[in-house]
Coordinates of C-alpha atoms (C1' of nucleotides) in Angstrom, one line a residue:
Chain A
X11 CA -1.2 45.1 84.4
X12 CA -3.9 46.8 86.4
X13 CA -2.4 50.2 85.7
X14 CA -4.0 52.8 83.6
X15 CA -2.4 53.3 80.2
X16 CA -0.2 56.3 79.8
X17 CA -1.1 59.1 77.6
X18 CA 0.7 59.4 74.4
X19 CA 4.3 59.2 75.6
X20 CA 5.7 61.8 73.1
X21 CA 2.9 64.3 74.2
X22 CA 3.2 63.6 77.9
X23 CA 4.7 66.8 79.4
X24 CA 4.2 68.4 82.7
X25 CA 2.3 71.6 82.6
X26 CA 4.8 73.4 84.7
X27 CA 8.5 73.6 85.1
X28 CA 11.1 75.6 83.3
X29 CA 10.6 77.2 80.0
X30 CA 12.7 76.3 76.8
X31 CA 16.3 75.5 77.6
X32 CA 19.3 77.0 75.6
X33 CA 19.8 73.9 73.4
X34 CA 16.1 74.1 72.2
X35 CA 16.7 77.9 71.8
X36 CA 19.6 77.2 69.5
X37 CA 17.6 74.7 67.5
X38 CA 14.6 77.0 67.3
X39 CA 17.0 79.9 66.0
X40 CA 18.6 77.4 63.5
X41 CA 15.2 76.6 62.1
X42 CA 14.2 80.2 61.9
X43 CA 17.3 81.0 59.9
X44 CA 16.9 77.8 57.9
X45 CA 20.3 76.7 58.8
X46 CA 20.0 73.2 57.9
X47 CA 17.1 73.4 55.6
X48 CA 14.9 73.4 58.8
X49 CA 16.2 69.8 59.4
X50 CA 16.8 68.7 63.0
X51 CA 19.0 65.6 63.5
X52 CA 20.3 64.6 66.9
X53 CA 21.7 61.3 68.4
X54 CA 22.0 59.5 71.5
X55 CA 25.5 57.9 71.6
X56 CA 26.1 55.7 74.6
X57 CA 29.2 53.6 75.0
X58 CA 28.0 50.0 75.5
X59 CA 30.2 49.5 78.7
X60 CA 27.4 49.8 81.3
X61 CA 23.8 50.0 82.1
X62 CA 21.9 53.4 81.4
X63 CA 21.2 55.5 84.5
X64 CA 19.2 58.7 85.3
X65 CA 22.0 60.8 83.9
X66 CA 21.4 59.1 80.5
X67 CA 17.7 59.5 80.9
X68 CA 18.3 63.4 81.0
X69 CA 20.4 63.0 77.7
X70 CA 17.9 60.8 76.1
X71 CA 15.0 63.2 76.9
X72 CA 16.9 66.0 75.5
X73 CA 18.1 64.4 72.3
X74 CA 14.9 62.6 71.5
X75 CA 12.8 65.2 72.8
X76 CA 14.3 68.1 71.0
X77 CA 14.2 66.2 67.7
X78 CA 10.6 65.0 68.2
X79 CA 9.4 68.6 69.0
X80 CA 10.6 69.7 65.5
X81 CA 9.7 66.7 63.5
X82 CA 13.4 65.8 63.4
X83 CA 15.2 62.5 63.9
X84 CA 17.3 61.1 66.7
X85 CA 19.7 58.2 65.9
X86 CA 20.6 55.6 68.5
X87 CA 24.4 55.2 68.0
X88 CA 26.8 52.9 69.9
X89 CA 30.1 54.6 70.4
X90 CA 31.8 51.1 70.4
X91 CA 35.4 52.0 69.7
X92 CA 37.1 50.4 72.8
X93 CA 36.5 46.7 72.6
X94 CA 38.4 45.9 75.8
X95 CA 35.4 47.5 77.7
X96 CA 32.3 46.9 75.7
X97 CA 30.0 43.9 75.1
X98 CA 26.7 43.0 73.5
X99 CA 25.1 42.4 76.9
X100 CA 25.2 46.3 77.2
X101 CA 24.1 47.0 73.6
X102 CA 21.0 44.7 74.3
X103 CA 20.1 46.5 77.7
X104 CA 20.6 49.9 76.4
X105 CA 18.1 49.5 73.6
X106 CA 15.6 47.9 75.9
X107 CA 15.9 50.9 78.2
X108 CA 15.6 53.6 75.6
X109 CA 12.5 51.9 74.2
X110 CA 11.0 51.5 77.6
X111 CA 11.5 55.2 78.4
X112 CA 9.1 55.7 75.3
X113 CA 11.5 56.7 72.6
X114 CA 11.8 55.3 69.1
X115 CA 14.9 55.7 66.8
X116 CA 12.9 54.4 64.0
X117 CA 15.3 52.0 62.7
X118 CA 18.2 54.4 62.7
X119 CA 20.3 52.2 64.9
X120 CA 24.1 52.7 64.2
X121 CA 27.5 51.8 65.6
X122 CA 30.7 53.7 65.3
X123 CA 32.2 50.3 64.5
X124 CA 30.3 50.3 61.3
X125 CA 32.3 53.5 60.3
X126 CA 35.8 51.8 60.8
X127 CA 36.5 51.5 57.1
X128 CA 35.6 55.2 56.5
X129 CA 37.3 56.4 59.7
X130 CA 40.5 54.7 58.3
X131 CA 40.2 56.5 55.1
X132 CA 39.9 59.7 56.9
X133 CA 43.0 58.9 58.7
X134 CA 44.8 58.2 55.6
X135 CA 43.6 61.6 54.2
X136 CA 45.1 63.3 57.2
X137 CA 48.4 61.6 56.9
X138 CA 48.4 62.6 53.2
X139 CA 47.8 66.2 54.1
X140 CA 50.9 66.0 56.6
X141 CA 48.4 66.4 59.3
X142 CA 48.9 63.1 61.2
X143 CA 51.9 60.9 61.9
X144 CA 52.7 57.6 63.4
X145 CA 54.5 58.0 66.7
X146 CA 56.7 55.2 68.2
X147 CA 56.8 56.8 71.7
X148 CA 55.5 54.8 74.5
X149 CA 52.4 56.0 76.6
X150 CA 54.5 57.1 79.3
X151 CA 56.8 59.1 76.9
X152 CA 53.9 60.6 75.3
X153 CA 52.7 61.9 78.6
X154 CA 56.1 63.2 79.4
X155 CA 56.1 65.1 76.1
X156 CA 52.7 66.5 76.6
X157 CA 53.9 69.2 79.0
X158 CA 51.8 70.5 81.9
X159 CA 48.7 72.7 82.4
X160 CA 51.1 75.9 82.4
X161 CA 54.0 74.6 80.4
X162 CA 54.2 73.6 76.8
X163 CA 55.0 70.2 75.6
X164 CA 57.8 68.8 73.4
X165 CA 57.6 67.6 69.9
X166 CA 58.0 63.7 69.4
X167 CA 61.1 62.8 67.7
X168 CA 58.9 60.9 65.1
X169 CA 56.8 64.0 64.4
X170 CA 58.3 64.9 61.1
X171 CA 58.4 61.6 59.4
X172 CA 57.6 61.7 55.6
X173 CA 54.0 61.2 54.4
X174 CA 55.2 57.9 52.6
X175 CA 56.8 56.6 55.8
X176 CA 53.6 57.5 57.8
X177 CA 51.3 55.8 55.3
X178 CA 53.6 52.7 55.2
X179 CA 53.7 52.5 59.0
X180 CA 50.0 53.0 59.4
X181 CA 49.1 50.3 56.9
X182 CA 51.4 48.0 58.7
X183 CA 49.7 49.0 62.0
X184 CA 46.4 47.9 60.6
X185 CA 47.9 44.7 59.2
X186 CA 48.9 43.7 62.6
X187 CA 52.7 43.9 62.2
X188 CA 53.3 45.7 65.5
X189 CA 52.4 44.7 69.0
X190 CA 49.9 46.5 71.2
X191 CA 51.0 50.0 72.4
X192 CA 54.1 50.1 70.3
X193 CA 52.8 52.8 68.0
X194 CA 49.9 55.2 67.6
X195 CA 48.6 57.6 65.0
X196 CA 48.6 61.2 66.1
X197 CA 47.2 64.4 64.7
X198 CA 49.8 67.1 64.1
X199 CA 48.6 70.1 65.6
X200 CA 50.6 72.0 68.2
X201 CA 52.5 70.8 71.2
X202 CA 52.4 74.1 72.7
X203 CA 48.7 74.6 72.5
X204 CA 47.2 76.1 75.7
X205 CA 44.3 73.5 75.3
X206 CA 46.0 70.1 76.2
X207 CA 43.5 68.3 74.0
X208 CA 45.2 69.9 71.0
X209 CA 48.7 68.7 71.8
X210 CA 49.0 66.2 68.9
X211 CA 46.1 64.0 70.3
X212 CA 46.1 60.3 69.6
X213 CA 43.8 59.2 66.8
X214 CA 44.4 55.4 66.6
X215 CA 45.8 52.8 68.9
X216 CA 46.8 49.1 68.4
X217 CA 44.6 46.7 70.3
X218 CA 44.7 43.1 69.3
X219 CA 41.4 42.4 70.9
X220 CA 38.3 40.9 69.6
X221 CA 35.5 43.5 69.1
X222 CA 32.0 42.6 69.8
X223 CA 30.8 43.5 66.4
X224 CA 33.8 43.5 64.1
X225 CA 35.4 40.5 65.5
X226 CA 39.1 40.3 64.5
X227 CA 38.7 42.5 61.4
X228 CA 40.6 45.3 63.1
X229 CA 43.6 45.4 65.4
X230 CA 43.7 49.2 65.4
X231 CA 40.9 51.2 66.9
X232 CA 39.9 54.9 66.6
X233 CA 39.7 57.0 69.7
X234 CA 36.6 59.1 70.8
X235 CA 37.8 62.4 69.5
X236 CA 38.4 61.1 66.0
X237 CA 35.4 58.9 65.9
X238 CA 32.6 61.0 67.3
X239 CA 32.8 64.0 65.2
X240 CA 33.1 61.9 61.9
X241 CA 30.3 59.6 63.1
X242 CA 28.1 62.8 63.6
X243 CA 29.3 64.1 60.2
X244 CA 28.4 60.8 58.5
X245 CA 25.0 60.7 59.9
X246 CA 24.3 64.3 59.0
X247 CA 23.7 65.4 62.7
X248 CA 22.8 68.9 62.9
X249 CA 23.2 69.3 66.8
X250 CA 25.6 67.2 68.5
X251 CA 24.6 67.4 72.1
X252 CA 27.0 66.3 75.0
X253 CA 27.9 67.0 78.4
X254 CA 30.1 69.8 79.9
X255 CA 33.4 67.7 80.3
X256 CA 33.6 67.5 76.5
X257 CA 33.9 71.2 76.2
X258 CA 37.6 71.1 75.9
X259 CA 37.3 68.5 73.2
X260 CA 35.1 70.7 70.9
X261 CA 38.2 72.4 69.5
X262 CA 39.4 69.0 68.3
X263 CA 36.0 68.0 67.2
X264 CA 36.1 71.1 64.9
X265 CA 39.7 70.6 63.8
X266 CA 39.1 67.1 62.5
X267 CA 36.0 68.1 60.7
X268 CA 37.8 71.2 59.1
X269 CA 40.8 69.0 58.0
X270 CA 39.1 66.1 56.3
X271 CA 36.5 65.9 53.6
X272 CA 33.7 65.3 55.9
X273 CA 30.1 65.5 54.4
X274 CA 29.1 68.1 56.8
X275 CA 30.3 69.9 60.0
X276 CA 27.8 69.5 63.0
X277 CA 27.9 71.8 65.8
X278 CA 28.5 70.6 69.4
X279 CA 26.7 71.9 72.3
X280 CA 27.5 71.0 75.9
X281 CA 25.0 70.8 78.9
X282 CA 25.4 70.1 82.6
X283 CA 25.3 66.4 83.4
X284 CA 22.7 65.3 86.1
X285 CA 23.6 65.0 89.8
X286 CA 21.0 63.7 92.2
X287 CA 21.7 63.8 95.9
X288 CA 21.8 60.6 98.1
X289 CA 23.2 58.5 95.3
X290 CA 25.8 58.3 92.7
X291 CA 25.5 58.7 88.9
X292 CA 28.8 57.5 87.6
X293 CA 29.3 54.3 85.6
X294 CA 32.5 53.5 87.6
X295 CA 30.8 54.0 90.9
X296 CA 27.8 51.9 89.8
X297 CA 29.7 49.1 88.6
X298 CA 31.6 49.0 91.8
X299 CA 28.4 48.7 93.7
X300 CA 27.4 45.8 91.6
X301 CA 30.7 44.0 91.5
X302 CA 31.2 44.3 95.1
X303 CA 27.9 43.0 96.1
X304 CA 26.6 46.2 97.8
X305 CA 23.5 45.9 95.7
X306 CA 22.0 42.8 94.1
X307 CA 22.7 43.9 90.6
X308 CA 22.1 46.4 88.0
X309 CA 18.5 46.3 88.4
X310 CA 18.5 46.5 92.1
X311 CA 15.5 48.9 93.0
X312 CA 18.0 51.0 95.2
X313 CA 20.1 51.7 92.0
X314 CA 19.6 55.1 89.9
X315 CA 19.8 52.9 86.8
X316 CA 16.9 52.8 84.3
X317 CA 16.6 49.1 85.1
X318 CA 16.7 49.7 88.9
X319 CA 14.0 52.5 88.7
X320 CA 11.8 50.3 86.6
X321 CA 12.0 47.5 89.0
X322 CA 11.4 49.8 91.8
X323 CA 8.2 50.9 90.2
X324 CA 9.0 54.1 88.4
X325 CA 7.0 54.6 85.1
X326 CA 8.7 56.1 81.9
X327 CA 6.4 58.9 82.2
X328 CA 7.5 60.0 85.7
X329 CA 11.1 59.8 84.5
X330 CA 10.3 62.0 81.5
X331 CA 8.3 64.4 83.7
X332 CA 11.3 64.6 85.9
X333 CA 13.6 65.3 83.0
X334 CA 11.4 68.1 81.6
X335 CA 11.3 69.7 85.1
X336 CA 15.0 69.9 86.0
X337 CA 15.6 71.7 82.8
X338 CA 18.9 71.8 80.8
X339 CA 21.6 74.4 81.6
X340 CA 25.3 74.9 81.6
X341 CA 25.7 75.2 85.3
X342 CA 26.8 72.3 87.6
X343 CA 23.9 71.4 89.8
X344 CA 22.6 68.7 92.1
X345 CA 18.9 68.0 91.9
X346 CA 17.0 67.0 95.0
X347 CA 15.8 63.4 95.1
X348 CA 12.6 64.8 96.5
X349 CA 11.8 66.0 93.0
X350 CA 12.0 62.6 91.5
X351 CA 9.8 61.2 94.2
X352 CA 7.3 63.8 93.6
X353 CA 7.3 63.0 89.8
X354 CA 6.5 59.3 90.6
X355 CA 3.8 60.0 93.1
X356 CA 2.2 62.3 90.7
X357 CA 2.1 59.9 88.0
X358 CA 1.1 56.8 90.1
X359 CA -1.6 58.7 91.9
X360 CA -3.5 59.0 88.8
X361 CA -2.8 55.6 87.4
X362 CA -2.6 53.0 89.9
X363 CA -5.3 51.2 91.9
X364 CA -5.9 51.4 95.6
X365 CA -5.7 48.3 97.9
X366 CA -5.1 47.4 101.5
X367 CA -1.8 46.0 102.9
X368 CA -0.6 45.9 106.5
X369 CA 3.1 46.2 106.9
X370 CA 3.5 45.7 110.7
X371 CA 0.2 44.0 111.7
X372 CA -1.4 43.8 115.2
X373 CA -4.5 41.8 115.7
X374 CA -7.9 43.5 116.3
X375 CA -10.6 41.3 117.6
X376 CA -14.2 42.5 117.3
X377 CA -15.9 41.1 120.2
X378 CA -19.4 41.7 119.2
X379 CA -19.0 40.4 115.4
X380 CA -20.1 36.9 115.1
X381 CA -17.6 34.2 115.1
X382 CA -17.0 32.4 111.8
X383 CA -18.8 35.0 109.8
X384 CA -17.3 36.7 106.8
X385 CA -18.9 39.3 104.7
X386 CA -17.6 40.7 101.4
X387 CA -17.2 44.5 101.0
X388 CA -17.1 45.9 97.7
X389 CA -14.3 48.6 97.7
X390 CA -13.5 50.9 94.9
X391 CA -10.1 50.5 93.3
X392 CA -9.7 54.2 92.9
X393 CA -12.0 56.6 94.9
X394 CA -11.4 59.4 92.5
X395 CA -11.8 57.4 89.3
X396 CA -14.7 55.0 89.0
X397 CA -13.4 53.6 85.7
X398 CA -11.0 51.5 87.8
X399 CA -13.9 49.5 89.1
X400 CA -14.0 47.8 92.4
X401 CA -12.7 44.7 94.1
X402 CA -14.2 42.4 96.8
X403 CA -12.6 42.6 100.3
X404 CA -13.4 40.0 103.0
X405 CA -14.3 41.4 106.4
X406 CA -14.4 39.2 109.5
X407 CA -14.2 39.0 113.3
X408 CA -10.4 39.2 113.5
X409 CA -8.3 41.6 111.4
X410 CA -5.0 43.1 111.2
X411 CA -4.2 46.8 111.4
X412 CA -1.1 48.7 111.4
X413 CA 0.6 48.6 114.9
X414 CA 1.4 52.3 114.4
X415 CA -2.1 53.1 114.1
X416 CA -2.9 52.4 117.7
X417 CA -1.5 54.0 120.9
X418 CA -2.4 53.1 124.4
X419 CA -1.5 56.6 125.7
X420 CA -1.7 58.9 122.6
X421 CA -0.3 62.4 122.5
X422 CA -2.6 65.3 121.7
X423 CA -2.2 65.2 117.9
X424 CA -2.6 61.4 117.5
X425 CA -6.1 60.8 116.4
X426 CA -6.0 57.2 115.4
X427 CA -7.2 54.2 117.5
X428 CA -6.8 54.4 121.3
X429 CA -8.6 52.9 124.3
X430 CA -12.2 54.1 124.4
X431 CA -11.8 55.9 120.9
X432 CA -13.8 55.2 118.0
X433 CA -12.4 55.1 114.4
X434 CA -13.4 54.0 110.9
X435 CA -12.2 50.8 109.2
X436 CA -12.1 52.1 105.6
X437 CA -15.3 50.9 103.6
X438 CA -16.4 48.7 106.5
X439 CA -17.5 49.9 110.0
X440 CA -16.7 52.2 113.0
X441 CA -15.1 50.3 115.7
X442 CA -14.4 51.4 119.3
X443 CA -11.4 50.1 121.2
X444 CA -12.5 48.3 124.4
X445 CA -9.1 47.1 125.7
X446 CA -5.9 45.5 124.9
X447 CA -4.3 42.1 125.4
X448 CA -0.6 42.2 126.3
X449 CA 2.1 39.5 126.4
X450 CA 2.7 39.2 130.1
X451 CA 6.3 38.6 129.6
X452 CA 7.3 41.5 127.3
X453 CA 4.3 43.8 127.8
X454 CA 3.8 44.0 124.0
X455 CA 0.2 44.3 122.8
X456 CA -0.8 41.2 121.2
X457 CA -4.4 42.0 120.6
X458 CA -6.6 45.0 120.5
X459 CA -10.3 44.4 121.6
X460 CA -12.9 46.2 120.0
X461 CA -16.7 46.6 119.4
X462 CA -18.3 47.6 116.1
X463 CA -21.3 49.4 115.3
X464 CA -23.4 47.5 112.7
X465 CA -25.2 50.7 111.7
X466 CA -22.0 52.2 110.4
X467 CA -21.7 49.6 107.6
X468 CA -19.9 51.1 104.6
X469 CA -18.2 53.6 106.8
X470 CA -20.7 56.3 107.6
X471 CA -22.8 56.6 110.8
X472 CA -26.6 57.2 110.2
X473 CA -26.7 59.6 113.1
X474 CA -24.1 61.7 111.4
X475 CA -21.3 61.2 114.3
X476 CA -17.7 61.7 112.9
X477 CA -14.5 59.9 113.6
X478 CA -11.1 61.5 113.3
X479 CA -9.3 58.6 111.6
X480 CA -9.8 56.1 109.0
X481 CA -7.8 53.0 109.0
X482 CA -6.8 50.4 106.4
X483 CA -7.1 46.6 107.5
X484 CA -6.9 43.1 106.3
X485 CA -9.0 40.3 107.4
X486 CA -6.8 38.0 109.3
X487 CA -8.0 34.6 108.1
X488 CA -7.8 35.9 104.5
X489 CA -4.5 37.6 104.9
X490 CA -1.9 36.8 102.3
X491 CA 1.7 37.0 103.6
X492 CA 4.0 39.0 101.5
X493 CA 7.6 40.1 101.4
X494 CA 7.6 43.8 101.4
X495 CA 10.8 45.4 100.3
X496 CA 11.1 48.9 101.8
X497 CA 13.8 51.1 100.4
X498 CA 15.7 54.1 101.8
X499 CA 18.4 56.2 100.1
X500 CA 21.3 54.1 98.9
X501 CA 23.6 56.6 100.8
X502 CA 23.4 58.5 104.2
X503 CA 24.9 61.7 102.8
X504 CA 23.6 64.1 100.2
X505 CA 26.8 63.8 98.3
X506 CA 28.6 60.5 98.7
X507 CA 31.0 61.3 95.8
X508 CA 32.4 64.2 97.9
X509 CA 36.0 63.1 98.7
X510 CA 37.0 59.9 100.3
X511 CA 35.5 56.5 99.6
X512 CA 31.9 56.8 98.6
X513 CA 31.3 53.3 99.9
X514 CA 31.8 54.5 103.4
X515 CA 28.5 56.3 103.1
X516 CA 26.4 53.4 101.9
X517 CA 23.2 53.3 104.0
X518 CA 22.9 50.1 105.9
X519 CA 19.1 50.6 106.1
X520 CA 18.7 51.1 102.3
X521 CA 16.5 47.8 102.2
X522 CA 14.3 46.8 105.1
X523 CA 11.8 43.8 105.1
X524 CA 9.4 43.9 107.8
X525 CA 8.4 40.5 109.0
X526 CA 4.8 39.5 108.9
X527 CA 3.6 41.9 106.4
X528 CA 0.2 40.9 104.8
X529 CA -2.1 42.0 102.0
X530 CA -5.7 41.5 101.0
X531 CA -6.5 38.5 98.7
X532 CA -7.0 40.6 95.6
X533 CA -3.2 41.0 95.6
X534 CA -2.3 37.3 95.7
X535 CA -1.4 36.8 92.1
X536 CA -1.0 40.2 90.3
X537 CA 1.5 40.3 87.5
X538 CA 5.1 41.4 87.9
X539 CA 5.6 45.2 87.5
X540 CA 1.9 46.0 88.2
X541 CA 1.7 49.1 90.5
X542 CA -0.5 49.6 93.5
X543 CA -1.2 52.1 96.2
X544 CA -1.3 50.6 99.5
X545 CA -3.6 53.0 101.1
X546 CA -1.9 55.3 103.6
X547 CA 1.4 53.6 103.1
X548 CA 2.7 54.2 99.7
X549 CA 3.1 53.0 96.1
X550 CA 4.2 49.4 95.6
X551 CA 4.9 47.2 92.7
X552 CA 4.9 43.4 92.1
X553 CA 8.5 42.2 92.0
X554 CA 9.7 39.5 89.6
X555 CA 10.9 37.5 92.5
X556 CA 7.3 36.8 93.4
X557 CA 6.1 33.2 93.7
X558 CA 2.6 32.0 93.1
X559 CA 0.5 33.0 96.2
X560 CA 3.6 34.4 97.7
X561 CA 4.1 37.9 96.2
X562 CA 7.0 40.2 96.7
X563 CA 6.3 44.0 96.6
X564 CA 8.9 46.6 96.2
X565 CA 7.8 50.0 97.8
X566 CA 8.3 52.5 95.0
X567 CA 7.8 55.6 97.2
X568 CA 6.0 56.2 100.5
X569 CA 3.0 58.6 100.5
X570 CA 3.5 61.9 102.0
X571 CA 3.1 61.5 105.9
X572 CA 1.7 64.4 107.8
X573 CA 1.7 62.4 111.0
X574 CA 5.5 61.6 110.6
X575 CA 6.0 65.3 110.0
X576 CA 4.3 66.2 113.3
X577 CA 6.1 63.6 115.2
X578 CA 9.4 64.8 113.8
X579 CA 8.5 68.4 114.7
X580 CA 7.3 67.5 118.1
X581 CA 10.8 66.0 118.9
Chain B
rU12 C1' 50.6 79.7 87.6
rG13 C1' 47.9 77.9 81.1
rG14 C1' 43.3 77.1 78.6
rG15 C1' 37.9 76.4 78.9
rG16 C1' 33.4 77.0 81.5
rC17 C1' 30.0 78.5 85.6
rG18 C1' 28.0 81.8 89.6
rU19 C1' 19.7 84.4 90.2
rC20 C1' 15.3 81.8 96.8
rG21 C1' 16.9 75.7 100.9
rG22 C1' 17.1 72.5 95.7
rC23 C1' 16.3 72.9 90.2
rA24 C1' 15.5 77.0 86.8
rA25 C1' 13.2 81.3 83.7
rG26 C1' 15.1 86.1 82.6
rC27 C1' 19.1 88.7 77.2
rG28 C1' 18.8 97.1 79.3
rG29 C1' 12.7 98.8 81.6
rU30 C1' 12.3 97.6 87.3
rA31 C1' 12.9 89.2 89.8
rA32 C1' 8.4 83.4 86.0
rG33 C1' 7.5 78.4 87.2
rC34 C1' 8.7 73.8 89.8
rC35 C1' 10.3 70.8 94.2
rA36 C1' 11.0 71.5 99.4
rG37 C1' 9.2 74.4 103.7
rC38 C1' 5.2 77.1 106.3
rG39 C1' -0.1 78.4 107.0
rG40 C1' -5.2 77.3 105.7
rG41 C1' -9.7 74.8 103.4
rU42 C1' -11.9 70.2 101.3
rU43 C1' -11.4 64.9 102.3
rU44 C1' -14.3 57.5 104.5
rU45 C1' -6.2 57.6 102.5
rG46 C1' -2.9 62.7 108.6
rG47 C1' -2.9 60.8 100.6
rU48 C1' -4.9 63.6 96.4
rC49 C1' -7.0 68.3 95.3
rC50 C1' -7.5 73.7 96.3
rC51 C1' -5.8 78.5 98.2
rG52 C1' -2.2 81.6 100.5
rU53 C1' 3.1 82.4 101.9
rU54 C1' 8.7 82.3 100.6
rA55 C1' 14.7 86.7 96.7
rU56 C1' 13.2 95.1 97.5
rC57 C1' 17.1 91.3 95.1
rC58 C1' 20.3 88.4 91.3
rG59 C1' 28.8 85.9 94.1
rG60 C1' 31.4 90.9 95.7
rG61 C1' 33.3 96.1 94.6
rG62 C1' 33.5 100.0 91.1
rG63 C1' 31.6 102.1 86.4
rU64 C1' 28.1 103.3 81.9
rU65 C1' 22.8 104.6 81.8
rC66 C1' 16.8 108.2 83.1
rG67 C1' 17.0 103.0 84.3
rA68 C1' 21.3 97.0 85.1
rA69 C1' 20.5 90.3 87.2
rU70 C1' 21.0 91.8 82.2
rC71 C1' 26.6 96.2 79.3
rC72 C1' 32.0 97.4 80.9
rU73 C1' 35.8 96.6 84.7
rC74 C1' 38.3 94.5 88.7
rC75 C1' 38.0 90.8 92.5
rC76 C1' 36.1 86.3 94.9
rG77 C1' 34.4 81.3 94.6
rC78 C1' 33.3 76.6 92.0
rC79 C1' 33.7 72.9 87.8
rC80 C1' 36.6 70.6 83.4
rC81 C1' 41.5 69.4 80.8
rA82 C1' 48.3 66.6 81.5
rG83 C1' 44.0 58.1 79.2
rC84 C1' 47.2 54.8 73.7
rC85 C1' 38.8 55.9 78.3
rA86 C1' 34.4 58.0 76.7

RNA sequence: UGGGGCGUCGGCAAGCGGUAAGCCAGCGGGUUUUGGUCCCGUUAUCCGGGGGUUCGAAUCCUCCCGCCCCAGCCA
């Protein structure tokens, strides 16, 4: 990879953005008061039922980041309690993504399924204390008994079974004596509790399904509310950080830990999940996009998944910087995609070499340049950082420039090439437009005729005369054809999730591939994932779909475009 | 209509009784062999609204308004 190495991942932070967030404030306070002996232990607990996306990145940066800042630990724990949805494919990719983002769980890789035996014992303990019972009601009946938001629920007729009967039934549930869905284990709390989560929540259900790790050992599986708090306690977590929608569940988190002989009682803190405009960040919607073929897979560069962003050319640093800058708070918010794009540009600007590519070529013929002659120009790979070195760029009589860099009848503020006007070909020569050749049938310009000034070799005029524009170019006979994949927002509206079918707002132009794109020969066989700046166009990276001599480039993000701004402002 | 949360610049977000940080976006200017980068300047007399407490409030009290979450044997 030609890219510059990143600075120390853990140390890499933007020198701006918001100050410490409320979670870090709590941690700081707890350390000051020696609450856990100064210890900080967090965890990132994904369910292996999908690929990680930017929302997870926020959580990863928070959990790993906050731990790292205090010499603490952060476990990677798979919350794998629902075998019907989970698979090893996901546990694999999640590990890859966390590592790629630059975080290390230092061997503390855990699975909730590893705790199944202990969880079972805790359930037995609850039954023995008269705090849990086996219920024979169906799912529908349980729902009917739950009551409403404003009205209390009703007790199940099975609520007052004896401890012995409950124990007996629960063992037989475990032993597979009853069919799926026929019985559940429920906590005995309060069917009139104002918090619906506390109306005798289900703790265990029967699922005669093979689990990706425990196989057929179990046919009863614990639910989230029972599993998560105990997993945290078993791991000695000090700060259990999750998103706002789990706030109602905190009462149950605490209830379970208070009523069972748990080794400790971690505290749960909730923060607002990330929303990004012009995309969706919900596993359900993302999986729909993949399954219905609206994108080419989980790693489609248009996807807000970690794999998608990676393939698009985003760096781990840019994503981490982004997460630092958006902050962590308790209010719902939607972050502007422009901030994410700013973060990649910032990172790539410093780390990636500059090269020439022409997306929409038009031929330039330099009339006074000898036919058949080629000279090799040595061009810096990074004009602001000599350590990048230089690369050879062939120059000859026929070149390609960007079609948009020429106008026959230019408006006031256009100062690129036009008839009679002189511009600079970067690192090469000044050229002056002498005329154009058009297709007689369509009127389209097929060739721009120019003359060059040999005295301006390198790009400066000895007589000191100036030009207003500098153009990138590629020698026609040396040009390497490429597939350039240009991406736009996945959706046409800022909030595609807002009511109705989000798929109705899919952007038909989210991927465009201009025919005829070419690059300089230096780019013919660069490694996949290497990042480049095509001068004046944007940041690109080599896609894994590349074939030898036929590279495929993804445009990560375009450069800021002052001219586009002027055009837009001018109507 | 129950319970739990949240409302500070166009978008994020600090602030925690002493008189509104920062970032992105926008706008204006400088430098420039990328209309890029970089640099400088500019952008809330005001903190959802009304009352109140106080010498003093975005910060405390109170009422109102708005938004989010909860009725999975999902997480």
